[in-house]
Tab-separated table of C-alpha atoms and ligand atoms in Angstrom:
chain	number	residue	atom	x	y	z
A	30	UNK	CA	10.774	-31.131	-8.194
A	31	UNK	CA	10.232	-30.226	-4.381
A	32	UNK	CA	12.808	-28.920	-2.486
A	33	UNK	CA	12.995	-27.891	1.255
A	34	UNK	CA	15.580	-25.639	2.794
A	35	UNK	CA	17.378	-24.800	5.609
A	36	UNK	CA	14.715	-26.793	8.036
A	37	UNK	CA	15.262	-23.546	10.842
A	38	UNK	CA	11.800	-23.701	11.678
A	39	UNK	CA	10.809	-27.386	11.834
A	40	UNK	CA	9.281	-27.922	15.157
A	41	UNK	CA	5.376	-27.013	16.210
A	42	UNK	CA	3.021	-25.751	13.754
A	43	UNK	CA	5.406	-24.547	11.401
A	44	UNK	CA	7.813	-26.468	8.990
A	45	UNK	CA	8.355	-26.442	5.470
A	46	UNK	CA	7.749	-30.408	4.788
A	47	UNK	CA	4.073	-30.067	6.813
A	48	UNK	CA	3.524	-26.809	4.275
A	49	UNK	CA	4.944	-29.570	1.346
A	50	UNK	CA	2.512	-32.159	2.546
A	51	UNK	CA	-0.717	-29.730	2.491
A	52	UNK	CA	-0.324	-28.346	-1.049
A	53	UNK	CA	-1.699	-29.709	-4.293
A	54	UNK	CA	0.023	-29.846	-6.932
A	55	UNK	CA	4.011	-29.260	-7.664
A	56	UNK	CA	3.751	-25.867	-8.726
A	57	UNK	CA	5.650	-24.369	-5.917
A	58	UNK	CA	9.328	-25.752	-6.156
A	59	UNK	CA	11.109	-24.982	-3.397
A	60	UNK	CA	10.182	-23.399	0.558
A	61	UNK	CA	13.177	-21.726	2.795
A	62	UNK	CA	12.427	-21.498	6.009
A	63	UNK	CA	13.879	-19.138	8.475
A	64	UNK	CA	13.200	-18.658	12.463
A	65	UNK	CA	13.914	-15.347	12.103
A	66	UNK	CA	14.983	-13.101	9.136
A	67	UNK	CA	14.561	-9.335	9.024
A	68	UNK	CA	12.259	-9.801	6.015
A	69	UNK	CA	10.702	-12.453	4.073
A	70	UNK	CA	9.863	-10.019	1.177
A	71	UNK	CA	13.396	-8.396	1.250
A	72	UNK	CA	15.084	-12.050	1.238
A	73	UNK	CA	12.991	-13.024	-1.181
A	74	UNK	CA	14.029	-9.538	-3.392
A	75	UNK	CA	17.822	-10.546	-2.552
A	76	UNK	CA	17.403	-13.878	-3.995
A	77	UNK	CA	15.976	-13.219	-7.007
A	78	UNK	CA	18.289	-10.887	-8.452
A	79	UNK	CA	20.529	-13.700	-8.169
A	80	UNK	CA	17.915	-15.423	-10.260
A	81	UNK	CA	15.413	-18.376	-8.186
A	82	UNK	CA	13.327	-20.181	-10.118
A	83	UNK	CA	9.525	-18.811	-10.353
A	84	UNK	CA	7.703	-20.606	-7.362
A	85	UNK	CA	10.131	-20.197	-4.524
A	86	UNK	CA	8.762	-19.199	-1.093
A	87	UNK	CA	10.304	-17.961	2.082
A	88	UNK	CA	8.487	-18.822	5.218
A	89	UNK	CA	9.817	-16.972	8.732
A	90	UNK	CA	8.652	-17.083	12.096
A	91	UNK	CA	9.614	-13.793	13.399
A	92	UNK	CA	10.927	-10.842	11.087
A	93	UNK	CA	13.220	-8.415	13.214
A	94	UNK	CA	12.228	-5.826	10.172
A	95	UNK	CA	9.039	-6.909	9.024
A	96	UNK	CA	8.241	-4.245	6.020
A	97	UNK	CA	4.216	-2.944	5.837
A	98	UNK	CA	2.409	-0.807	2.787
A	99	UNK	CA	3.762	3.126	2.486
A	100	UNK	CA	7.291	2.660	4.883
A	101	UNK	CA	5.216	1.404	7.814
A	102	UNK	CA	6.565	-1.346	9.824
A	103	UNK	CA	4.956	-4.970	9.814
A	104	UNK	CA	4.947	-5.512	13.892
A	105	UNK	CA	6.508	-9.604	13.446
A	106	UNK	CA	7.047	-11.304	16.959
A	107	UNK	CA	7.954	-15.603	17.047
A	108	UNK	CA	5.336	-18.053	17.835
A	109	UNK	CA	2.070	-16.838	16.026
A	110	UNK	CA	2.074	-15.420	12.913
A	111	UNK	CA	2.423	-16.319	9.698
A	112	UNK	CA	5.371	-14.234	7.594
A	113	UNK	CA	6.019	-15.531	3.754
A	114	UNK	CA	7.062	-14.170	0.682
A	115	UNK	CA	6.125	-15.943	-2.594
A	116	UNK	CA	8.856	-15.290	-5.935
A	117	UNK	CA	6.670	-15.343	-9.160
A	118	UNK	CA	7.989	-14.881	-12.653
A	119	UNK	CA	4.598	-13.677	-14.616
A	120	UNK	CA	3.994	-12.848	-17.935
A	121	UNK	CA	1.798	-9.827	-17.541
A	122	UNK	CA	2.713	-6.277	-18.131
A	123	UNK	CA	3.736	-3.632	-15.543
A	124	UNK	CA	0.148	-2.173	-15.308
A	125	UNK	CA	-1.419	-5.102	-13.952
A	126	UNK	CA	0.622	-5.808	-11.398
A	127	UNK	CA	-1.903	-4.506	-8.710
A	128	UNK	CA	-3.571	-8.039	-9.317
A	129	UNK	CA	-1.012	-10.149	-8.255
A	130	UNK	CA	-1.865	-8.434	-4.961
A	131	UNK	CA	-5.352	-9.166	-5.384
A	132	UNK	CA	-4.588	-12.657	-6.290
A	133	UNK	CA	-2.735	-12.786	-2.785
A	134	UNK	CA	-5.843	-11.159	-1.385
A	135	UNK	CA	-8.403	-13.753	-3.213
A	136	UNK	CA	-6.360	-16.525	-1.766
A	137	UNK	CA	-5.837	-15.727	1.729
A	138	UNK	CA	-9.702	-14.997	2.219
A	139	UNK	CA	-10.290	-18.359	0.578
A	140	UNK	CA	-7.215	-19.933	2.405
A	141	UNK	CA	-9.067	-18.572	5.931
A	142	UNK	CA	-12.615	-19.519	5.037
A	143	UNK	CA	-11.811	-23.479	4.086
A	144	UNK	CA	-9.227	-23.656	7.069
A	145	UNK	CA	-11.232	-21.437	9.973
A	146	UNK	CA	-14.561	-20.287	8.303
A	147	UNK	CA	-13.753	-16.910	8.458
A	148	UNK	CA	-15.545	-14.554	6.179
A	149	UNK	CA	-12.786	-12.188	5.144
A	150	UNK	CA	-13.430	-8.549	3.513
A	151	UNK	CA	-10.765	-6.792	1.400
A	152	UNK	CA	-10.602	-3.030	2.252
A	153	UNK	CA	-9.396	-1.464	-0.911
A	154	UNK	CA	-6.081	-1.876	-1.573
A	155	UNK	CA	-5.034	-4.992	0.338
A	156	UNK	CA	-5.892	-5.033	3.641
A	157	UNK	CA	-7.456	-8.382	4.939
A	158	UNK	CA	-10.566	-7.656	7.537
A	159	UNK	CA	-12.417	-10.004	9.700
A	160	UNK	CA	-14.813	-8.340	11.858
A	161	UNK	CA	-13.997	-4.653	11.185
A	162	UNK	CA	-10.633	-5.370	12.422
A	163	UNK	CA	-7.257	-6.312	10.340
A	164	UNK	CA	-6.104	-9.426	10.457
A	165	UNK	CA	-3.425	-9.377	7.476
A	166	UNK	CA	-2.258	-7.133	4.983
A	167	UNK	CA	-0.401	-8.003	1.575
A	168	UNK	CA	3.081	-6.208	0.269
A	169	UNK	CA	3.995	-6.893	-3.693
A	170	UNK	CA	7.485	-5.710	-4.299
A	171	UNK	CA	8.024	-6.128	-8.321
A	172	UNK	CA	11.662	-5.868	-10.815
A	173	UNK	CA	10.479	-4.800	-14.321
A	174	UNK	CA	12.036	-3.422	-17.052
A	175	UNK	CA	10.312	-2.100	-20.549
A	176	UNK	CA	6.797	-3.005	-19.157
A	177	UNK	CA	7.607	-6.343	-18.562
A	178	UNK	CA	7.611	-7.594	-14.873
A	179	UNK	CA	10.971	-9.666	-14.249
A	180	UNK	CA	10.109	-11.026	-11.274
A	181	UNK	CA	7.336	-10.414	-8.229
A	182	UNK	CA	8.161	-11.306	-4.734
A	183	UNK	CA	4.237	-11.138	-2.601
A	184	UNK	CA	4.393	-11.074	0.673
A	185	UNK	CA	2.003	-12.077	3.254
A	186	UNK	CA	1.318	-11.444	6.833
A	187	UNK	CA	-1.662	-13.141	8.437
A	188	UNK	CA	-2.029	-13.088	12.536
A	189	UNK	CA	-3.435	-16.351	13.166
A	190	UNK	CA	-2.509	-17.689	16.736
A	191	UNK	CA	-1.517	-13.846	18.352
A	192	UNK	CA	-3.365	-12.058	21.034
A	193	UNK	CA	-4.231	-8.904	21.803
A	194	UNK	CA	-1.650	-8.354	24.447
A	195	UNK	CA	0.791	-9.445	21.642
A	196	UNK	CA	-0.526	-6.383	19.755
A	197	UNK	CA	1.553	-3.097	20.387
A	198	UNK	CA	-0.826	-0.559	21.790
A	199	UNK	CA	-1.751	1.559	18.878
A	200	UNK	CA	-2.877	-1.645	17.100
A	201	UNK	CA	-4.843	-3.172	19.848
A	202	UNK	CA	-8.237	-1.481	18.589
A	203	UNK	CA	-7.756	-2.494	15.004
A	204	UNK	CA	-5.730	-5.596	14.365
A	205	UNK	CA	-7.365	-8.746	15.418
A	206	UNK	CA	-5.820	-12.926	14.717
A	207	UNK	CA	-7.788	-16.016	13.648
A	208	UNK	CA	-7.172	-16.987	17.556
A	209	UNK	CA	-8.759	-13.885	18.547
A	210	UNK	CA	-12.180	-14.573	16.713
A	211	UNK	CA	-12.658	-18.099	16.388
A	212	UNK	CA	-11.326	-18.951	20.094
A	213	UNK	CA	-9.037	-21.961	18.879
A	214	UNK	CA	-5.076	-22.545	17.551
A	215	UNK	CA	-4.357	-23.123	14.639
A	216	UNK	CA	-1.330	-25.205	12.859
A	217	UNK	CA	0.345	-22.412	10.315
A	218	UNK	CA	1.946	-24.725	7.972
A	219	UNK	CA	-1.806	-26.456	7.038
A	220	UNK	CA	-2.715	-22.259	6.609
A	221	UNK	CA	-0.028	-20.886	4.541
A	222	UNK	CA	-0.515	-24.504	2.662
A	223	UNK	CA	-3.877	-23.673	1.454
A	224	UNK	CA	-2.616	-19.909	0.689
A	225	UNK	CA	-0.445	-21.086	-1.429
A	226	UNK	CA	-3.137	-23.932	-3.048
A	227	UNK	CA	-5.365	-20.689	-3.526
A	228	UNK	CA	-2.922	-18.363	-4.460
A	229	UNK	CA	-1.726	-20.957	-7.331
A	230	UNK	CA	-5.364	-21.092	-8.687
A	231	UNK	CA	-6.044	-16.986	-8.782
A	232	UNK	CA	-2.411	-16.636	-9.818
A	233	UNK	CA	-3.293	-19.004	-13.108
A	234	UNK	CA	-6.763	-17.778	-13.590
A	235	UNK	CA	-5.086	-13.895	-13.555
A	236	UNK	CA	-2.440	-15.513	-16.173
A	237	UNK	CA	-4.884	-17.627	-18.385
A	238	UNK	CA	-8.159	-15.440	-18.420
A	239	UNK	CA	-6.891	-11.614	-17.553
A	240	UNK	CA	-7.839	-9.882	-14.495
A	241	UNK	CA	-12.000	-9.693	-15.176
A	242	UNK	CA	-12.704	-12.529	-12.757
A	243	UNK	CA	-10.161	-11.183	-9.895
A	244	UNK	CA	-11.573	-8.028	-10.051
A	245	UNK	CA	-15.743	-9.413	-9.673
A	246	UNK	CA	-14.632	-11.741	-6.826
A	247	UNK	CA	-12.104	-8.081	-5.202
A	248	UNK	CA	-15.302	-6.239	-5.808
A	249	UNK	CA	-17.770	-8.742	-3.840
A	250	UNK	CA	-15.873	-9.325	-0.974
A	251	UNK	CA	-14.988	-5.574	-0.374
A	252	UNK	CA	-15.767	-4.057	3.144
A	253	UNK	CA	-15.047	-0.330	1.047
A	254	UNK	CA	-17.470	-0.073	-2.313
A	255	UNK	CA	-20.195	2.096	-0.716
A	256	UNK	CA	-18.644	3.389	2.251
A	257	UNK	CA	-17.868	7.208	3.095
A	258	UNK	CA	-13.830	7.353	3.417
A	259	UNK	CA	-11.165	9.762	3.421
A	260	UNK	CA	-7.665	8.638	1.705
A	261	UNK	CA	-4.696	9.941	2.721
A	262	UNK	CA	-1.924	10.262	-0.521
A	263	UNK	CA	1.174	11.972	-0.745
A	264	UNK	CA	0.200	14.785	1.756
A	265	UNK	CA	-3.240	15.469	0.041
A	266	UNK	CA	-6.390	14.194	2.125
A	267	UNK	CA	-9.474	13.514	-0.004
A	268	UNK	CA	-12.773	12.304	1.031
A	269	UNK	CA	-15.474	10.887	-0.642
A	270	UNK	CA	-17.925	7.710	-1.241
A	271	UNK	CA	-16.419	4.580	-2.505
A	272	UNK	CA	-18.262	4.083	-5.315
A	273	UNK	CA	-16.087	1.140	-7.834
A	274	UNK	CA	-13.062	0.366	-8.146
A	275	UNK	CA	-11.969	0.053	-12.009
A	276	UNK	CA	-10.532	-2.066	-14.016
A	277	UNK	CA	-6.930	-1.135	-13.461
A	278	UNK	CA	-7.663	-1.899	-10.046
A	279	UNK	CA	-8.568	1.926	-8.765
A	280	UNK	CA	-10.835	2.915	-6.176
A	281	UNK	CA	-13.643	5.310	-7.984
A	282	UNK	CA	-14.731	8.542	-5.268
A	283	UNK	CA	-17.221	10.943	-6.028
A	284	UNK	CA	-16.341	14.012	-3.877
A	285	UNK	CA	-18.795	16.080	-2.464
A	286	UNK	CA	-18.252	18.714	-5.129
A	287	UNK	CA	-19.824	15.449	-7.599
A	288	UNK	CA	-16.015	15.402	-9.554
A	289	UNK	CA	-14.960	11.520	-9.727
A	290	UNK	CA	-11.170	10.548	-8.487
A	291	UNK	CA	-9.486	7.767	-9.441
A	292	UNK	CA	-7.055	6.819	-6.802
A	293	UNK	CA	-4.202	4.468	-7.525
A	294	UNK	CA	-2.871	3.934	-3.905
A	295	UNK	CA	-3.260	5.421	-0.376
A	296	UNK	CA	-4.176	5.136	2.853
A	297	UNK	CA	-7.990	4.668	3.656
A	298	UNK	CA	-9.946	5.043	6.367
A	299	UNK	CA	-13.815	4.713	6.801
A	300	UNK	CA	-15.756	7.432	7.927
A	301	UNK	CA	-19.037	5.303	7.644
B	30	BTN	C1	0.456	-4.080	4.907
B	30	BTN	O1	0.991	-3.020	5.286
B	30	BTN	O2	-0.745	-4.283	5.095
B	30	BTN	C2	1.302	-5.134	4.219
B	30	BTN	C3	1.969	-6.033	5.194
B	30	BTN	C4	2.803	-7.126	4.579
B	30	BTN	C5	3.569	-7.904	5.614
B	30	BTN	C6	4.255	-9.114	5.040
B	30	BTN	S1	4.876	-10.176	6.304
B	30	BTN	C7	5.736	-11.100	5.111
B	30	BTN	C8	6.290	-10.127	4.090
B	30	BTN	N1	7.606	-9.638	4.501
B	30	BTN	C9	7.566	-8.360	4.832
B	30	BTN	O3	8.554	-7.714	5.262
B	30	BTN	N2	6.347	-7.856	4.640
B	30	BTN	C10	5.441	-8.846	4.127
């Protein structure tokens, strides 16, 4: 069964029945939509512990507290963007919950080649890069209890019809939109559609197969295996080249000393 709600944001290129109409099959049940919300993710959080049914997604078009990776805030103004949360139920234990994120990851490169021909890179953990720049980033929020995962609420922000001058200042040299590098608009419903066709397909092959084929496909589209970085993680600054990331999903650096760290989460940034 499909099921739309609320129908706040049914005008221009956002509504839940034109998101409805793109997807492909009737794995996703239900889409809320919401012209503004402080969160999608946190929403989507309060809902399920009131118990949705797996497959629910919230869909905003501004978010007055839009939540980014490590406390940051996810910069969320009306017209442009695309702000959705996705509520899965999956049967996979606690550890490999980084690759529902890389699902998310998998799909919106995929989503944003078929719908604008962008060639997206994944800088390790979940940033989504076009052109050096960022042009989305990915927050998983999870409820477990002994190792199980109870529910997963992934949340996606893509900047697809923003400009620069919609960009606060400090993120002017190093956020970018699909407007920004193809030139053209595009409708969000028809994207977050094909997200969510894409997300469906890595989300089942991560369910049915394990996470061996998310990890090749993380692995060739990352923008960070090779590079010379320096991650930033709980106060402690460590630099280093990129050289794998494992199969739990960590990033592999060989510091100049020739020790190898496995880092679990952080903040990156290229040095070259
Ligand atoms: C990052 O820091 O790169 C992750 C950003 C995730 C932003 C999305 S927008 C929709 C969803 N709701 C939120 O509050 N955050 C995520």
């Amino acid at each position: 069964m499909q099921d739309l709600e609320d129908g706040a944001v049914e005008s221009g290129d956002l509504s839940s029945q034109a998101v409805f109409s793109g997807l492909r099959s009737d794995f996703w049940k239900k889409i809320i939509s919401h012209e503004s919300i402080n969160s999608t993710n946190e929403f989507a959080m309060s809902l399920s512990l009131k118990g949705p049914e797996s497959g629910t997604v919230i869909i905003a078009d501004s978010q007055a507290r839009g939540k980014g990776r490590m406390g940051r805030v996810w910069v969320s103004p009306p017209g442009g963007n695309i702000y959705m949360s996705a509520v899965l139920k999956p049967e996979i234990a606690v550890r490999d919950a980084a690759f529902l994120t890389v699902a998310a990851a998998l799909a919106c490169a995929y989503a944003l080649k078929s719908e604008a021909g962008l060639n997206v890179n994944i800088k390790w953990p979940n940033d989504l890069m076009v052109c050096g720049k960022k042009i989305g980033g990915i927050l998983t929020e999870i409820r477990s209890g002994h190792d199980k995962i109870n529910f997963a609420v992934i949340g996606i922000g893509i900047n697809v019809n923003s400009r620069s001058k919609d960009f606060p200042e400090e993120l002017a040299n190093i956020a970018t939109s699909v407007k920004e590098v193809t030139g053209r608009y595009f409708s969000r419903s028809e994207i977050i559609a094909e997200v969510l066709n894409e997300l469906e397909r890595w989300y089942k092959k991560l369910i049915g197969d394990g996470s061996f084929l998310l990890l090749e496909e993380w692995k060739r589209l990352s923008c960070t295996i090779g590079k010379v970085v320096r991650v930033t993680l709980c106060g402690e600054v460590i630099s280093g080249i990129a050289e794998d990331i494992d199969e739990e999903g960590m990033l592999v650096l060989r510091l100049a000393s020739g020790e190898r760290r496995r880092i679990s989460s952080g903040d990156l940034t290229e040095l070259r």
